[in-house]
Amino acid sequence: MTAPGPKLGPVWVTLEGANGVGKTHLAALLRKQIAGSVVLDELPDAAPDRLPGKVIAALTENGDPFLRTGHPLAETLALLALAVRRREEAPEAAVAIEDRGTDSVAVYQALTLAESDGSDPYPLAQRLLAMADRWRPRSDLTVLLTADADTRRAQWSARLGRPLTTDEHHRAHAVARLYEQIAAADPDRYLVLDLCEQTAAQALSALANAVRAVTSPAGVPS
């Protein structure tokens, strides 16, 4: 058997989950636990003076937090391109902790694309993931964070600074369900952490251990 070659770029860890589940907070805590790591903010938080921020600004011009402008195919291709670009411009770090990756693009955009004709978003999401795989390597570790609907709703509402609309509430529920459906179909690819079953400290410990398990074989300091 031929020995694997050296790994190029940082070890890539992606945190996924529905709005309000606590990804961003956990990513910040994880960075403090893992030496040589850097957090890549989710695309809607991109700096407004750079290309990703300008694209996001165009997609949120009408105030929709789900980046819907009425042109779902163009939106999907733009977001996939930004996700690929992010991987190509990997920072100088041992571990890149990504707040949302191609799974988020696949889940949210599959739901948007399915709205137009009432189709099943699950096969659409799988096709979008397969498309992303042609242009960007899968993450070394993909983590799906889950929590109960009340917790997600309260935390997302607090972040927005207002109550959720009925559409936002229903969409958030559909997002969480589709994430879980995809993870259940491919359990070897996902680490699922249910924040209803463990404290934030326990989830952080489990996540940090999983990251160290991925990084250590590649010779990355933990």
PDB file of N, CA and C in Angstrom, residues 136-187:
ATOM      1  N   ARG A 136     -14.580  21.269  -4.579  1.00  0.00           N
ATOM      2  CA  ARG A 136     -14.018  21.524  -3.254  1.00  0.00           C
ATOM      3  C   ARG A 136     -13.948  20.223  -2.467  1.00  0.00           C
ATOM      4  N   PRO A 137     -12.804  19.903  -1.843  1.00  0.00           N
ATOM      5  CA  PRO A 137     -12.707  18.682  -1.043  1.00  0.00           C
ATOM      6  C   PRO A 137     -13.675  18.731   0.132  1.00  0.00           C
ATOM      7  N   ARG A 138     -14.142  17.560   0.523  1.00  0.00           N
ATOM      8  CA  ARG A 138     -14.970  17.499   1.723  1.00  0.00           C
ATOM      9  C   ARG A 138     -14.131  17.856   2.948  1.00  0.00           C
ATOM     10  N   SER A 139     -14.777  18.360   3.972  1.00  0.00           N
ATOM     11  CA  SER A 139     -14.075  18.716   5.204  1.00  0.00           C
ATOM     12  C   SER A 139     -13.515  17.460   5.868  1.00  0.00           C
ATOM     13  N   ASP A 140     -12.424  17.634   6.604  1.00  0.00           N
ATOM     14  CA  ASP A 140     -11.850  16.521   7.354  1.00  0.00           C
ATOM     15  C   ASP A 140     -12.791  16.086   8.473  1.00  0.00           C
ATOM     16  N   LEU A 141     -13.551  17.030   8.988  1.00  0.00           N
ATOM     17  CA  LEU A 141     -14.545  16.736  10.025  1.00  0.00           C
ATOM     18  C   LEU A 141     -15.731  17.665   9.818  1.00  0.00           C
ATOM     19  N   THR A 142     -16.909  17.083   9.653  1.00  0.00           N
ATOM     20  CA  THR A 142     -18.138  17.868   9.541  1.00  0.00           C
ATOM     21  C   THR A 142     -18.984  17.588  10.769  1.00  0.00           C
ATOM     22  N   VAL A 143     -19.348  18.634  11.482  1.00  0.00           N
ATOM     23  CA  VAL A 143     -20.081  18.508  12.742  1.00  0.00           C
ATOM     24  C   VAL A 143     -21.461  19.118  12.571  1.00  0.00           C
ATOM     25  N   LEU A 144     -22.488  18.332  12.861  1.00  0.00           N
ATOM     26  CA  LEU A 144     -23.855  18.831  12.835  1.00  0.00           C
ATOM     27  C   LEU A 144     -24.310  19.048  14.268  1.00  0.00           C
ATOM     28  N   LEU A 145     -24.626  20.292  14.585  1.00  0.00           N
ATOM     29  CA  LEU A 145     -25.148  20.629  15.907  1.00  0.00           C
ATOM     30  C   LEU A 145     -26.665  20.672  15.838  1.00  0.00           C
ATOM     31  N   THR A 146     -27.300  20.044  16.798  1.00  0.00           N
ATOM     32  CA  THR A 146     -28.764  20.042  16.845  1.00  0.00           C
ATOM     33  C   THR A 146     -29.220  20.515  18.226  1.00  0.00           C
ATOM     34  N   ALA A 147     -30.426  21.037  18.279  1.00  0.00           N
ATOM     35  CA  ALA A 147     -31.033  21.484  19.535  1.00  0.00           C
ATOM     36  C   ALA A 147     -32.542  21.504  19.337  1.00  0.00           C
ATOM     37  N   ASP A 148     -33.282  21.644  20.423  1.00  0.00           N
ATOM     38  CA  ASP A 148     -34.737  21.667  20.296  1.00  0.00           C
ATOM     39  C   ASP A 148     -35.183  22.980  19.650  1.00  0.00           C
ATOM     40  N   ALA A 149     -36.382  22.951  19.082  1.00  0.00           N
ATOM     41  CA  ALA A 149     -36.885  24.091  18.315  1.00  0.00           C
ATOM     42  C   ALA A 149     -37.007  25.355  19.158  1.00  0.00           C
ATOM     43  N   ASP A 150     -37.432  25.218  20.416  1.00  0.00           N
ATOM     44  CA  ASP A 150     -37.600  26.402  21.264  1.00  0.00           C
ATOM     45  C   ASP A 150     -36.261  27.093  21.516  1.00  0.00           C
ATOM     46  N   THR A 151     -35.222  26.292  21.762  1.00  0.00           N
ATOM     47  CA  THR A 151     -33.895  26.866  21.989  1.00  0.00           C
ATOM     48  C   THR A 151     -33.383  27.577  20.749  1.00  0.00           C
ATOM     49  N   ARG A 152     -33.514  26.917  19.590  1.00  0.00           N
ATOM     50  CA  ARG A 152     -33.059  27.523  18.344  1.00  0.00           C
ATOM     51  C   ARG A 152     -33.799  28.828  18.078  1.00  0.00           C
ATOM     52  N   ARG A 153     -35.115  28.791  18.268  1.00  0.00           N
ATOM     53  CA  ARG A 153     -35.931  29.974  17.980  1.00  0.00           C
ATOM     54  C   ARG A 153     -35.534  31.137  18.898  1.00  0.00           C
ATOM     55  N   ALA A 154     -35.361  30.858  20.184  1.00  0.00           N
ATOM     56  CA  ALA A 154     -35.022  31.913  21.137  1.00  0.00           C
ATOM     57  C   ALA A 154     -33.659  32.523  20.826  1.00  0.00           C
ATOM     58  N   GLN A 155     -32.679  31.669  20.510  1.00  0.00           N
ATOM     59  CA  GLN A 155     -31.331  32.176  20.267  1.00  0.00           C
ATOM     60  C   GLN A 155     -31.237  32.930  18.949  1.00  0.00           C
ATOM     61  N   TRP A 156     -31.946  32.458  17.932  1.00  0.00           N
ATOM     62  CA  TRP A 156     -31.919  33.170  16.655  1.00  0.00           C
ATOM     63  C   TRP A 156     -32.664  34.497  16.771  1.00  0.00           C
ATOM     64  N   SER A 157     -33.792  34.495  17.485  1.00  0.00           N
ATOM     65  CA  SER A 157     -34.561  35.721  17.686  1.00  0.00           C
ATOM     66  C   SER A 157     -33.720  36.761  18.426  1.00  0.00           C
ATOM     67  N   ALA A 158     -32.952  36.296  19.418  1.00  0.00           N
ATOM     68  CA  ALA A 158     -32.089  37.219  20.164  1.00  0.00           C
ATOM     69  C   ALA A 158     -31.020  37.809  19.252  1.00  0.00           C
ATOM     70  N   ARG A 159     -30.483  36.993  18.363  1.00  0.00           N
ATOM     71  CA  ARG A 159     -29.454  37.489  17.447  1.00  0.00           C
ATOM     72  C   ARG A 159     -30.042  38.499  16.461  1.00  0.00           C
ATOM     73  N   LEU A 160     -31.254  38.237  15.973  1.00  0.00           N
ATOM     74  CA  LEU A 160     -31.886  39.167  15.033  1.00  0.00           C
ATOM     75  C   LEU A 160     -32.378  40.429  15.728  1.00  0.00           C
ATOM     76  N   GLY A 161     -32.641  40.321  17.034  1.00  0.00           N
ATOM     77  CA  GLY A 161     -33.162  41.459  17.769  1.00  0.00           C
ATOM     78  C   GLY A 161     -34.649  41.676  17.569  1.00  0.00           C
ATOM     79  N   ARG A 162     -35.356  40.624  17.181  1.00  0.00           N
ATOM     80  CA  ARG A 162     -36.802  40.715  16.951  1.00  0.00           C
ATOM     81  C   ARG A 162     -37.384  39.311  16.958  1.00  0.00           C
ATOM     82  N   PRO A 163     -38.708  39.185  17.117  1.00  0.00           N
ATOM     83  CA  PRO A 163     -39.327  37.858  17.018  1.00  0.00           C
ATOM     84  C   PRO A 163     -39.228  37.324  15.591  1.00  0.00           C
ATOM     85  N   LEU A 164     -39.235  36.006  15.457  1.00  0.00           N
ATOM     86  CA  LEU A 164     -39.223  35.404  14.134  1.00  0.00           C
ATOM     87  C   LEU A 164     -40.585  35.548  13.476  1.00  0.00           C
ATOM     88  N   THR A 165     -40.584  35.699  12.163  1.00  0.00           N
ATOM     89  CA  THR A 165     -41.844  35.670  11.421  1.00  0.00           C
ATOM     90  C   THR A 165     -42.304  34.223  11.292  1.00  0.00           C
ATOM     91  N   THR A 166     -43.535  34.047  10.882  1.00  0.00           N
ATOM     92  CA  THR A 166     -44.057  32.697  10.684  1.00  0.00           C
ATOM     93  C   THR A 166     -43.253  31.959   9.619  1.00  0.00           C
ATOM     94  N   ASP A 167     -42.909  32.656   8.541  1.00  0.00           N
ATOM     95  CA  ASP A 167     -42.107  32.038   7.471  1.00  0.00           C
ATOM     96  C   ASP A 167     -40.743  31.613   7.998  1.00  0.00           C
ATOM     97  N   GLU A 168     -40.099  32.456   8.794  1.00  0.00           N
ATOM     98  CA  GLU A 168     -38.782  32.130   9.339  1.00  0.00           C
ATOM     99  C   GLU A 168     -38.861  30.930  10.276  1.00  0.00           C
ATOM    100  N   HIS A 169     -39.901  30.882  11.075  1.00  0.00           N
ATOM    101  CA  HIS A 169     -40.078  29.759  12.000  1.00  0.00           C
ATOM    102  C   HIS A 169     -40.228  28.453  11.225  1.00  0.00           C
ATOM    103  N   HIS A 170     -41.091  28.449  10.219  1.00  0.00           N
ATOM    104  CA  HIS A 170     -41.313  27.224   9.432  1.00  0.00           C
ATOM    105  C   HIS A 170     -40.063  26.838   8.654  1.00  0.00           C
ATOM    106  N   ARG A 171     -39.376  27.825   8.088  1.00  0.00           N
ATOM    107  CA  ARG A 171     -38.168  27.523   7.317  1.00  0.00           C
ATOM    108  C   ARG A 171     -37.079  26.956   8.230  1.00  0.00           C
ATOM    109  N   ALA A 172     -36.927  27.507   9.420  1.00  0.00           N
ATOM    110  CA  ALA A 172     -35.913  27.008  10.355  1.00  0.00           C
ATOM    111  C   ALA A 172     -36.188  25.558  10.721  1.00  0.00           C
ATOM    112  N   HIS A 173     -37.452  25.221  10.896  1.00  0.00           N
ATOM    113  CA  HIS A 173     -37.807  23.834  11.211  1.00  0.00           C
ATOM    114  C   HIS A 173     -37.474  22.916  10.036  1.00  0.00           C
ATOM    115  N   ALA A 174     -37.774  23.356   8.825  1.00  0.00           N
ATOM    116  CA  ALA A 174     -37.479  22.551   7.636  1.00  0.00           C
ATOM    117  C   ALA A 174     -35.973  22.378   7.455  1.00  0.00           C
ATOM    118  N   VAL A 175     -35.208  23.431   7.747  1.00  0.00           N
ATOM    119  CA  VAL A 175     -33.743  23.351   7.658  1.00  0.00           C
ATOM    120  C   VAL A 175     -33.212  22.295   8.617  1.00  0.00           C
ATOM    121  N   ALA A 176     -33.649  22.342   9.864  1.00  0.00           N
ATOM    122  CA  ALA A 176     -33.173  21.385  10.867  1.00  0.00           C
ATOM    123  C   ALA A 176     -33.516  19.960  10.454  1.00  0.00           C
ATOM    124  N   ARG A 177     -34.715  19.761   9.933  1.00  0.00           N
ATOM    125  CA  ARG A 177     -35.139  18.422   9.525  1.00  0.00           C
ATOM    126  C   ARG A 177     -34.308  17.907   8.357  1.00  0.00           C
ATOM    127  N   LEU A 178     -33.999  18.774   7.392  1.00  0.00           N
ATOM    128  CA  LEU A 178     -33.239  18.342   6.225  1.00  0.00           C
ATOM    129  C   LEU A 178     -31.785  18.039   6.599  1.00  0.00           C
ATOM    130  N   TYR A 179     -31.200  18.847   7.465  1.00  0.00           N
ATOM    131  CA  TYR A 179     -29.857  18.546   7.961  1.00  0.00           C
ATOM    132  C   TYR A 179     -29.812  17.140   8.572  1.00  0.00           C
ATOM    133  N   GLU A 180     -30.767  16.865   9.429  1.00  0.00           N
ATOM    134  CA  GLU A 180     -30.781  15.583  10.131  1.00  0.00           C
ATOM    135  C   GLU A 180     -30.998  14.426   9.161  1.00  0.00           C
ATOM    136  N   GLN A 181     -31.811  14.647   8.140  1.00  0.00           N
ATOM    137  CA  GLN A 181     -32.060  13.619   7.128  1.00  0.00           C
ATOM    138  C   GLN A 181     -30.774  13.295   6.367  1.00  0.00           C
ATOM    139  N   ILE A 182     -30.028  14.316   5.990  1.00  0.00           N
ATOM    140  CA  ILE A 182     -28.789  14.110   5.252  1.00  0.00           C
ATOM    141  C   ILE A 182     -27.741  13.418   6.124  1.00  0.00           C
ATOM    142  N   ALA A 183     -27.637  13.850   7.376  1.00  0.00           N
ATOM    143  CA  ALA A 183     -26.658  13.243   8.283  1.00  0.00           C
ATOM    144  C   ALA A 183     -26.997  11.782   8.555  1.00  0.00           C
ATOM    145  N   ALA A 184     -28.269  11.472   8.692  1.00  0.00           N
ATOM    146  CA  ALA A 184     -28.672  10.088   8.960  1.00  0.00           C
ATOM    147  C   ALA A 184     -28.346   9.176   7.784  1.00  0.00           C
ATOM    148  N   ALA A 185     -28.363   9.722   6.569  1.00  0.00           N
ATOM    149  CA  ALA A 185     -28.068   8.915   5.384  1.00  0.00           C
ATOM    150  C   ALA A 185     -26.581   8.707   5.169  1.00  0.00           C
ATOM    151  N   ASP A 186     -25.737   9.473   5.861  1.00  0.00           N
ATOM    152  CA  ASP A 186     -24.281   9.387   5.677  1.00  0.00           C
ATOM    153  C   ASP A 186     -23.596   9.525   7.039  1.00  0.00           C
ATOM    154  N   PRO A 187     -23.843   8.585   7.960  1.00  0.00           N
ATOM    155  CA  PRO A 187     -23.363   8.744   9.342  1.00  0.00           C
ATOM    156  C   PRO A 187     -21.853   8.763   9.484  1.00  0.00           C
TER     157      PRO A 187
END
